[in-house]
Tab-separated table of C-alpha atoms in Angstrom:
chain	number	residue	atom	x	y	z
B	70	UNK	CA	-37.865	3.808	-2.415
B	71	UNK	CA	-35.564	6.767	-1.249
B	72	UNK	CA	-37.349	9.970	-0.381
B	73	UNK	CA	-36.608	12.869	-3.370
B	74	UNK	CA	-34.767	15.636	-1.606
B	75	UNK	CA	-34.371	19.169	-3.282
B	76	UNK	CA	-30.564	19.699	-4.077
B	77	UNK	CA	-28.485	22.852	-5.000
B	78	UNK	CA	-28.600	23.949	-8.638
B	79	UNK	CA	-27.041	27.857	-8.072
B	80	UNK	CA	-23.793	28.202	-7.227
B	81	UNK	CA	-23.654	31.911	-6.092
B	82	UNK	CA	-26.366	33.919	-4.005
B	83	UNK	CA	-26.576	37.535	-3.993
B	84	UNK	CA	-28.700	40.983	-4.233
B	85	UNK	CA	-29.862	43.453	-6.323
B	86	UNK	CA	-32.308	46.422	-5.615
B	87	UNK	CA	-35.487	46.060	-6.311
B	88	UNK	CA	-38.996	48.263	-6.262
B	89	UNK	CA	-39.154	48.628	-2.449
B	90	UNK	CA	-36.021	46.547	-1.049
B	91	UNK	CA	-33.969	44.061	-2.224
B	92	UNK	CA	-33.992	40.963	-4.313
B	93	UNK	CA	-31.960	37.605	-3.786
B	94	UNK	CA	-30.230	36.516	-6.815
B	95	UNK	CA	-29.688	32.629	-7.131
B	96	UNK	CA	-26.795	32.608	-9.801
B	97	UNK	CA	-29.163	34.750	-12.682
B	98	UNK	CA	-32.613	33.302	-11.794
B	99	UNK	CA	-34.703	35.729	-9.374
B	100	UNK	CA	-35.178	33.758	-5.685
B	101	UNK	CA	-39.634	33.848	-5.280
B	102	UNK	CA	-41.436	32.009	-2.701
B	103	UNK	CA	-43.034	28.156	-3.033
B	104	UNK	CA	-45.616	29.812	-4.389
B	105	UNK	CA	-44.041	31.692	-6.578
B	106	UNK	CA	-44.593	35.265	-5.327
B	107	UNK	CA	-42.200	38.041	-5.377
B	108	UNK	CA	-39.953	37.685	-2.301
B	109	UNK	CA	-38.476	41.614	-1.820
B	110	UNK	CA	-36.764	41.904	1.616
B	111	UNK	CA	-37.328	45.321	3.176
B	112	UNK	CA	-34.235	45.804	4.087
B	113	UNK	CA	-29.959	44.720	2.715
B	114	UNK	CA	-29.388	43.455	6.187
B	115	UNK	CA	-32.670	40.770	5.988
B	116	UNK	CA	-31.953	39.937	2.598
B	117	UNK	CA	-28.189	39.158	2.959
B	118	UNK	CA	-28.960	37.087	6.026
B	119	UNK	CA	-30.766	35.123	3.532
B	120	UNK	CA	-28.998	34.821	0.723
B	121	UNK	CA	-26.092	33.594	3.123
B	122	UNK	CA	-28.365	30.949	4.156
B	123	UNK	CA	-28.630	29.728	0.787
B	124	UNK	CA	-25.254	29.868	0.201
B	125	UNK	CA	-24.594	28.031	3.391
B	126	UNK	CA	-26.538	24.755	1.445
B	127	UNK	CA	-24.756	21.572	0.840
B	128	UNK	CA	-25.607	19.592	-2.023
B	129	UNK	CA	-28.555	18.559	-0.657
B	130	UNK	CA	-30.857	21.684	0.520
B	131	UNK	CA	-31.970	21.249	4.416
B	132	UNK	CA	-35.111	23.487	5.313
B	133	UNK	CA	-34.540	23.272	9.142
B	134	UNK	CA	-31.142	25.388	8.632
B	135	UNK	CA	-32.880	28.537	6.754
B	136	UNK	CA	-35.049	29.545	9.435
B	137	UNK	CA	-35.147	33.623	8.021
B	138	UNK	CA	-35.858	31.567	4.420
B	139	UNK	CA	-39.100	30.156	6.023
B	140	UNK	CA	-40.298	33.169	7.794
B	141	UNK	CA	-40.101	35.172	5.017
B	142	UNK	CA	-41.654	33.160	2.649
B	143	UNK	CA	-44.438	32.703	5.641
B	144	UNK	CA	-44.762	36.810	5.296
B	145	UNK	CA	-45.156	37.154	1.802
B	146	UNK	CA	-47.690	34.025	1.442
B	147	UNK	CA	-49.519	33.897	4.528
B	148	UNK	CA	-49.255	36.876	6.525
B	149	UNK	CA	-49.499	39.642	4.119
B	150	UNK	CA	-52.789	38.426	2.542
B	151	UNK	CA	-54.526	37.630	5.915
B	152	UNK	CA	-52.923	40.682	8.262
B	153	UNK	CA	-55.628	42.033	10.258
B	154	UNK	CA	-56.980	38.459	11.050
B	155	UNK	CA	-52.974	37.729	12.341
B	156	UNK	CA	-52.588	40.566	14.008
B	157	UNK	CA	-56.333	40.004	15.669
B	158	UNK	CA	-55.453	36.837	16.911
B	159	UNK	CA	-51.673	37.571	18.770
B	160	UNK	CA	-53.849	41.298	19.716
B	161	UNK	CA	-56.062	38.354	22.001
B	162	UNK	CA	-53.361	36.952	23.708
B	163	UNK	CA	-53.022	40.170	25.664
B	164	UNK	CA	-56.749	39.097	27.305
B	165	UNK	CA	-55.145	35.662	28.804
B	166	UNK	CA	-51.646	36.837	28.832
B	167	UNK	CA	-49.319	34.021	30.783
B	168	UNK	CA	-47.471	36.762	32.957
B	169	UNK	CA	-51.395	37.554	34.701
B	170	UNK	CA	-51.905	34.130	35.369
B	171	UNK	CA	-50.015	33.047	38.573
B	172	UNK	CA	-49.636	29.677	40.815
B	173	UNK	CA	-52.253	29.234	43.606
B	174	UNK	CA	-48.910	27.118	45.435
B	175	UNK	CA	-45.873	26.868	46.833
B	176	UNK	CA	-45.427	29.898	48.294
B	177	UNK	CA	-41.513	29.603	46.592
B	178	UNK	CA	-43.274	29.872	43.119
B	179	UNK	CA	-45.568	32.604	44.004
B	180	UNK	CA	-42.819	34.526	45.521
B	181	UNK	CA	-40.443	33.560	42.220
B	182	UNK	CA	-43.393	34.863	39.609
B	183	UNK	CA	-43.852	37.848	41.249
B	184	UNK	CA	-40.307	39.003	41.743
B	185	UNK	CA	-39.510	37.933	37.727
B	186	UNK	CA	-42.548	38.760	36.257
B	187	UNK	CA	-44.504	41.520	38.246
B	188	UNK	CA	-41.841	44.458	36.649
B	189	UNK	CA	-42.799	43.181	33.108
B	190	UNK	CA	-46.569	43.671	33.882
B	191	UNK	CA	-45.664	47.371	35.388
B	192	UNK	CA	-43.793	47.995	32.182
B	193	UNK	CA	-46.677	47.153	30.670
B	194	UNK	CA	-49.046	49.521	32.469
B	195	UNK	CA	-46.310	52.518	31.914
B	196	UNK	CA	-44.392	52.229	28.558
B	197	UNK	CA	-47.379	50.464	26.582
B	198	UNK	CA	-50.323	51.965	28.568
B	199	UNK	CA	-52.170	48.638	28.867
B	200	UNK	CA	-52.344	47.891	32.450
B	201	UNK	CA	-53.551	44.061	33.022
B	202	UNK	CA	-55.117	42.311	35.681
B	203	UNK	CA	-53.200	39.877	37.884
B	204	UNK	CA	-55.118	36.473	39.673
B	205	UNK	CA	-54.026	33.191	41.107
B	206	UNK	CA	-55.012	29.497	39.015
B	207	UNK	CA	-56.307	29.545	35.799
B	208	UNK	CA	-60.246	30.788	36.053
B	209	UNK	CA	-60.294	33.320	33.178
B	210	UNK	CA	-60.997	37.191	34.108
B	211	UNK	CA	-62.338	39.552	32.394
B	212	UNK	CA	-58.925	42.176	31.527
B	213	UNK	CA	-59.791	46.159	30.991
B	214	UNK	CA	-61.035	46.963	26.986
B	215	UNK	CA	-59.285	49.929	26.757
B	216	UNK	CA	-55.375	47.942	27.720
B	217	UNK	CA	-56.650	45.293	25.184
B	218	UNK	CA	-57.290	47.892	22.161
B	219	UNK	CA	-54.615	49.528	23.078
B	220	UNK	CA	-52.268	46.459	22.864
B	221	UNK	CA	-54.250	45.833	19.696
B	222	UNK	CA	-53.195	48.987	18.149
B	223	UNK	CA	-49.962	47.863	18.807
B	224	UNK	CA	-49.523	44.801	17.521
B	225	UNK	CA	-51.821	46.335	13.958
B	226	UNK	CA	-48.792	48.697	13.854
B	227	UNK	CA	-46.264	46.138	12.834
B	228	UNK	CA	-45.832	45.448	9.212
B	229	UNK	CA	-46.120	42.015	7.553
B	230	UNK	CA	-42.009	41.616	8.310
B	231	UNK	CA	-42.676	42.590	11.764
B	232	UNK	CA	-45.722	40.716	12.733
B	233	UNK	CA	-44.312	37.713	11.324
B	234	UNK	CA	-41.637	38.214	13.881
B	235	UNK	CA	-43.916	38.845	16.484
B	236	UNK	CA	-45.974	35.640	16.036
B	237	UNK	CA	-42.854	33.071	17.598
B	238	UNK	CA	-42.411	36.026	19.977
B	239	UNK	CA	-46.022	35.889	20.737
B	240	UNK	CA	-47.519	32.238	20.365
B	241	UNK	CA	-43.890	30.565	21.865
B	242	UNK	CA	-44.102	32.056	25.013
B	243	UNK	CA	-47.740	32.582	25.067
B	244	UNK	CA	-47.309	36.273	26.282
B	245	UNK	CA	-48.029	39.473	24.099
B	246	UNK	CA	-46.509	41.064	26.767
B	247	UNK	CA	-42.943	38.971	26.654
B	248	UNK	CA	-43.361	39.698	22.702
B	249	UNK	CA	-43.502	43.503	22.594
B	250	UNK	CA	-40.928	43.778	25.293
B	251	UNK	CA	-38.248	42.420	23.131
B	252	UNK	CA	-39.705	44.545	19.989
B	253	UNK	CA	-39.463	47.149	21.829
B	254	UNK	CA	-36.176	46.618	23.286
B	255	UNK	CA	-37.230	46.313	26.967
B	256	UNK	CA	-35.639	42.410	27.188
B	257	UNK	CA	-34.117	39.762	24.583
B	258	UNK	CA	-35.657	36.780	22.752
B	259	UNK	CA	-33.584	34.114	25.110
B	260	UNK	CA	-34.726	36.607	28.274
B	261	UNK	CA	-38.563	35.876	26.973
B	262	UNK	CA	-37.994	32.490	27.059
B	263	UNK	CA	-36.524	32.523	30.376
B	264	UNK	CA	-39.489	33.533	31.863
B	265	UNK	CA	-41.712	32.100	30.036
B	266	UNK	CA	-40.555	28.981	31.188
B	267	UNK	CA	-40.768	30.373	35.328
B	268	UNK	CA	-43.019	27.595	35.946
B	269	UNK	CA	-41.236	24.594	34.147
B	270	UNK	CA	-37.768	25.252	35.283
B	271	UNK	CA	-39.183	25.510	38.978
B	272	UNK	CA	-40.589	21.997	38.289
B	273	UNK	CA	-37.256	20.511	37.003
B	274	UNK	CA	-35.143	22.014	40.021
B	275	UNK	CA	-37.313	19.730	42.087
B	276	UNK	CA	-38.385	16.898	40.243
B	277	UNK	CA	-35.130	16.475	37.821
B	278	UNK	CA	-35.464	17.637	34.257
B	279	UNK	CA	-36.854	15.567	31.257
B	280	UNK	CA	-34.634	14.689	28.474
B	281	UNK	CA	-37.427	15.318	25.999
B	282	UNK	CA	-39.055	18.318	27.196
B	283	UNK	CA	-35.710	19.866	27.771
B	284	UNK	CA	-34.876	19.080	23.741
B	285	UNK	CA	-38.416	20.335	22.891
B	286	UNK	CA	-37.607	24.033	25.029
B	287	UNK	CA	-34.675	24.248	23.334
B	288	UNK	CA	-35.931	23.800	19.970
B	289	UNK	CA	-38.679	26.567	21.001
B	290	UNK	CA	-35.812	29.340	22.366
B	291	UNK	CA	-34.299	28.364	19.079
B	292	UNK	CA	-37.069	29.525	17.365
B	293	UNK	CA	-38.011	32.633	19.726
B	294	UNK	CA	-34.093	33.304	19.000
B	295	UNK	CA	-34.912	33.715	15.141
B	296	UNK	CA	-37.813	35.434	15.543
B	297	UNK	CA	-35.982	38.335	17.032
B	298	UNK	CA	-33.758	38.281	14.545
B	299	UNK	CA	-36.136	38.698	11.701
B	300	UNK	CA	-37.352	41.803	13.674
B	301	UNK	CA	-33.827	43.152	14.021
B	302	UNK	CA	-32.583	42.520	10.909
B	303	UNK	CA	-35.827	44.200	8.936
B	304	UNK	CA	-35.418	47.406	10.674
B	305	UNK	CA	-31.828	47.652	9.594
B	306	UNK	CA	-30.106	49.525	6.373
C-alpha cells in the first residue's frame, strides 16, 4: 500500500493584518497550526518567508523544505504554553556550557580551543555579565549562581518567536553561550557551528572524515542556519 502524502489544494499564499501581526492566507482559507491554533507571525518579514514556503510546494507538500513552517507552528503549540519550563531548561545549559569544558590532550587541541573559544567566554564575562568557569575533561564544576541567573534572565527575556529560535541555537551546539552570541549579533549561526564542532573537525584532519557524520553536521548547521533566521526575520518590519 502507498503511503498517503498531503498534496497542495491552494493555489496562491499571501497576508493580511491581523490582531498583533500578520496572517497567511492560503487562497481564502486562514493558514492555523496542526492543531488548529491561530498562527499570527509577529512580524511581515516572518510571515512572508512563510507564505513563500508554501508557495514554493509542488503538488505533493514536503515538510523537510518549510523549516520557518515547522518552527512556527513549534512556537505557537509547544513553546508558548510551556515558556518558563523552555526557557529553564536552555537557561541550564549555561551551568555545563561546551565552550568551559576543554581537552585534557594534545597540546594542538588545547592550544586550538583556547585561541577559538577563550574570546567567546570573555565576551561572555563583559557584554552578558556572566563570567564562567573554565576546566580540562569532563568532571562537572560547580559555575558561579549569580552568571547562571543572570544568563537565565536572559534567555526569560526572549519571546515565544525568539526562544524558539534560540533552542537550535542552544541545544545544536550545546552552548548558551554560542546561542546568545549570534542573538546578539556578536557571531553568525554557521560561525556557532564552526566552533562548536572545534573538537570534531580536529579529529577528521587527522583521522579522515566520516561520510555519515559529515552528512549528519551538515544537516545540524542546516538547522542552526534556520534558526537564526527565525530570529532575524521576527525582529524585522
Amino acid at each position: 500500500m502507498s503511503e498517503w502524502k498531503a498534496r497542495r489544494f491552494w493555489t496562491d499564499a499571501d497576508l493580511r493584518p491581523a490582531d498583533g501581526g500578520f496572517e497567511i492566507m492560503l487562497d481564502s482559507r486562514v493558514l492555523r497550526t496542526p492543531g488548529k491554533h491561530a498562527l499570527v507571525l509577529p512580524s511581515e518579514a516572518l510571515a512572508r518567508a512563510v507564505a513563500d514556503e508554501w508557495l514554493a510546494q509542488g503538488e505533493v507538500i514536503a515538510p523537510q523544505t518549510m523549516p520557518l513552517t515547522r518552527a512556527v507552528n513549534s512556537a505557537v503549540e509547544k513553546v508558548a504554553p510551556q515558556f518558563d519550563a523552555v526557557a529553564a531548561m536552555l537557561a541550564n545549559y549555561g551551568g555545563t556550557d561546551l565552550l568551559s569544558y576543554r581537552a585534557t590532550d594534545p597540546q594542538s587541541l588545547i592550544d586550538l580551543q583556547a585561541r577559538e573559544w577563550d574570546p567567546l567566554i570573555d565576551w561572555s564575562a563583559r557584554h552578558l555579565d556572566a563570567p564562567l568557569r573554565v576546566t580540562q575533561g569532563v568532571i562537572p564544576i560547580d559555575q558561579d549562581q549569580g552568571a547562571l541567573d543572570r544568563l537565565h534572565a536572559r534567555v526569560r527575556a526572549q519571546d515565544q518567536w525568539g526562544l524558539t529560535a534560540l533552542h537550535d541555537l542552544v541545544t545544536i551546539p550545546g552552548s548558551l553561550i554560542l546561542g546568545l552570541a549570534v542573538i546578539e549579533g556578536r557571531i553568525d549561526g554557521a560561525e556557532a557551528h564552526r566552533l562548536s564542532r572545534i573538537d570534531e573537525d580536529f579529529q577528521a584532519e587527522r583521522w579522515g572524515a566520516d561520510e555519515e557524520a559529515a552528512e549528519a553536521a551538515e544537516g545540524r548547521r542546516l538547522s542552526i542556519l534556520s534558526a537564526e533566521r527565525l530570529w532575524s526575520l521576527s525582529r524585522r518590519g
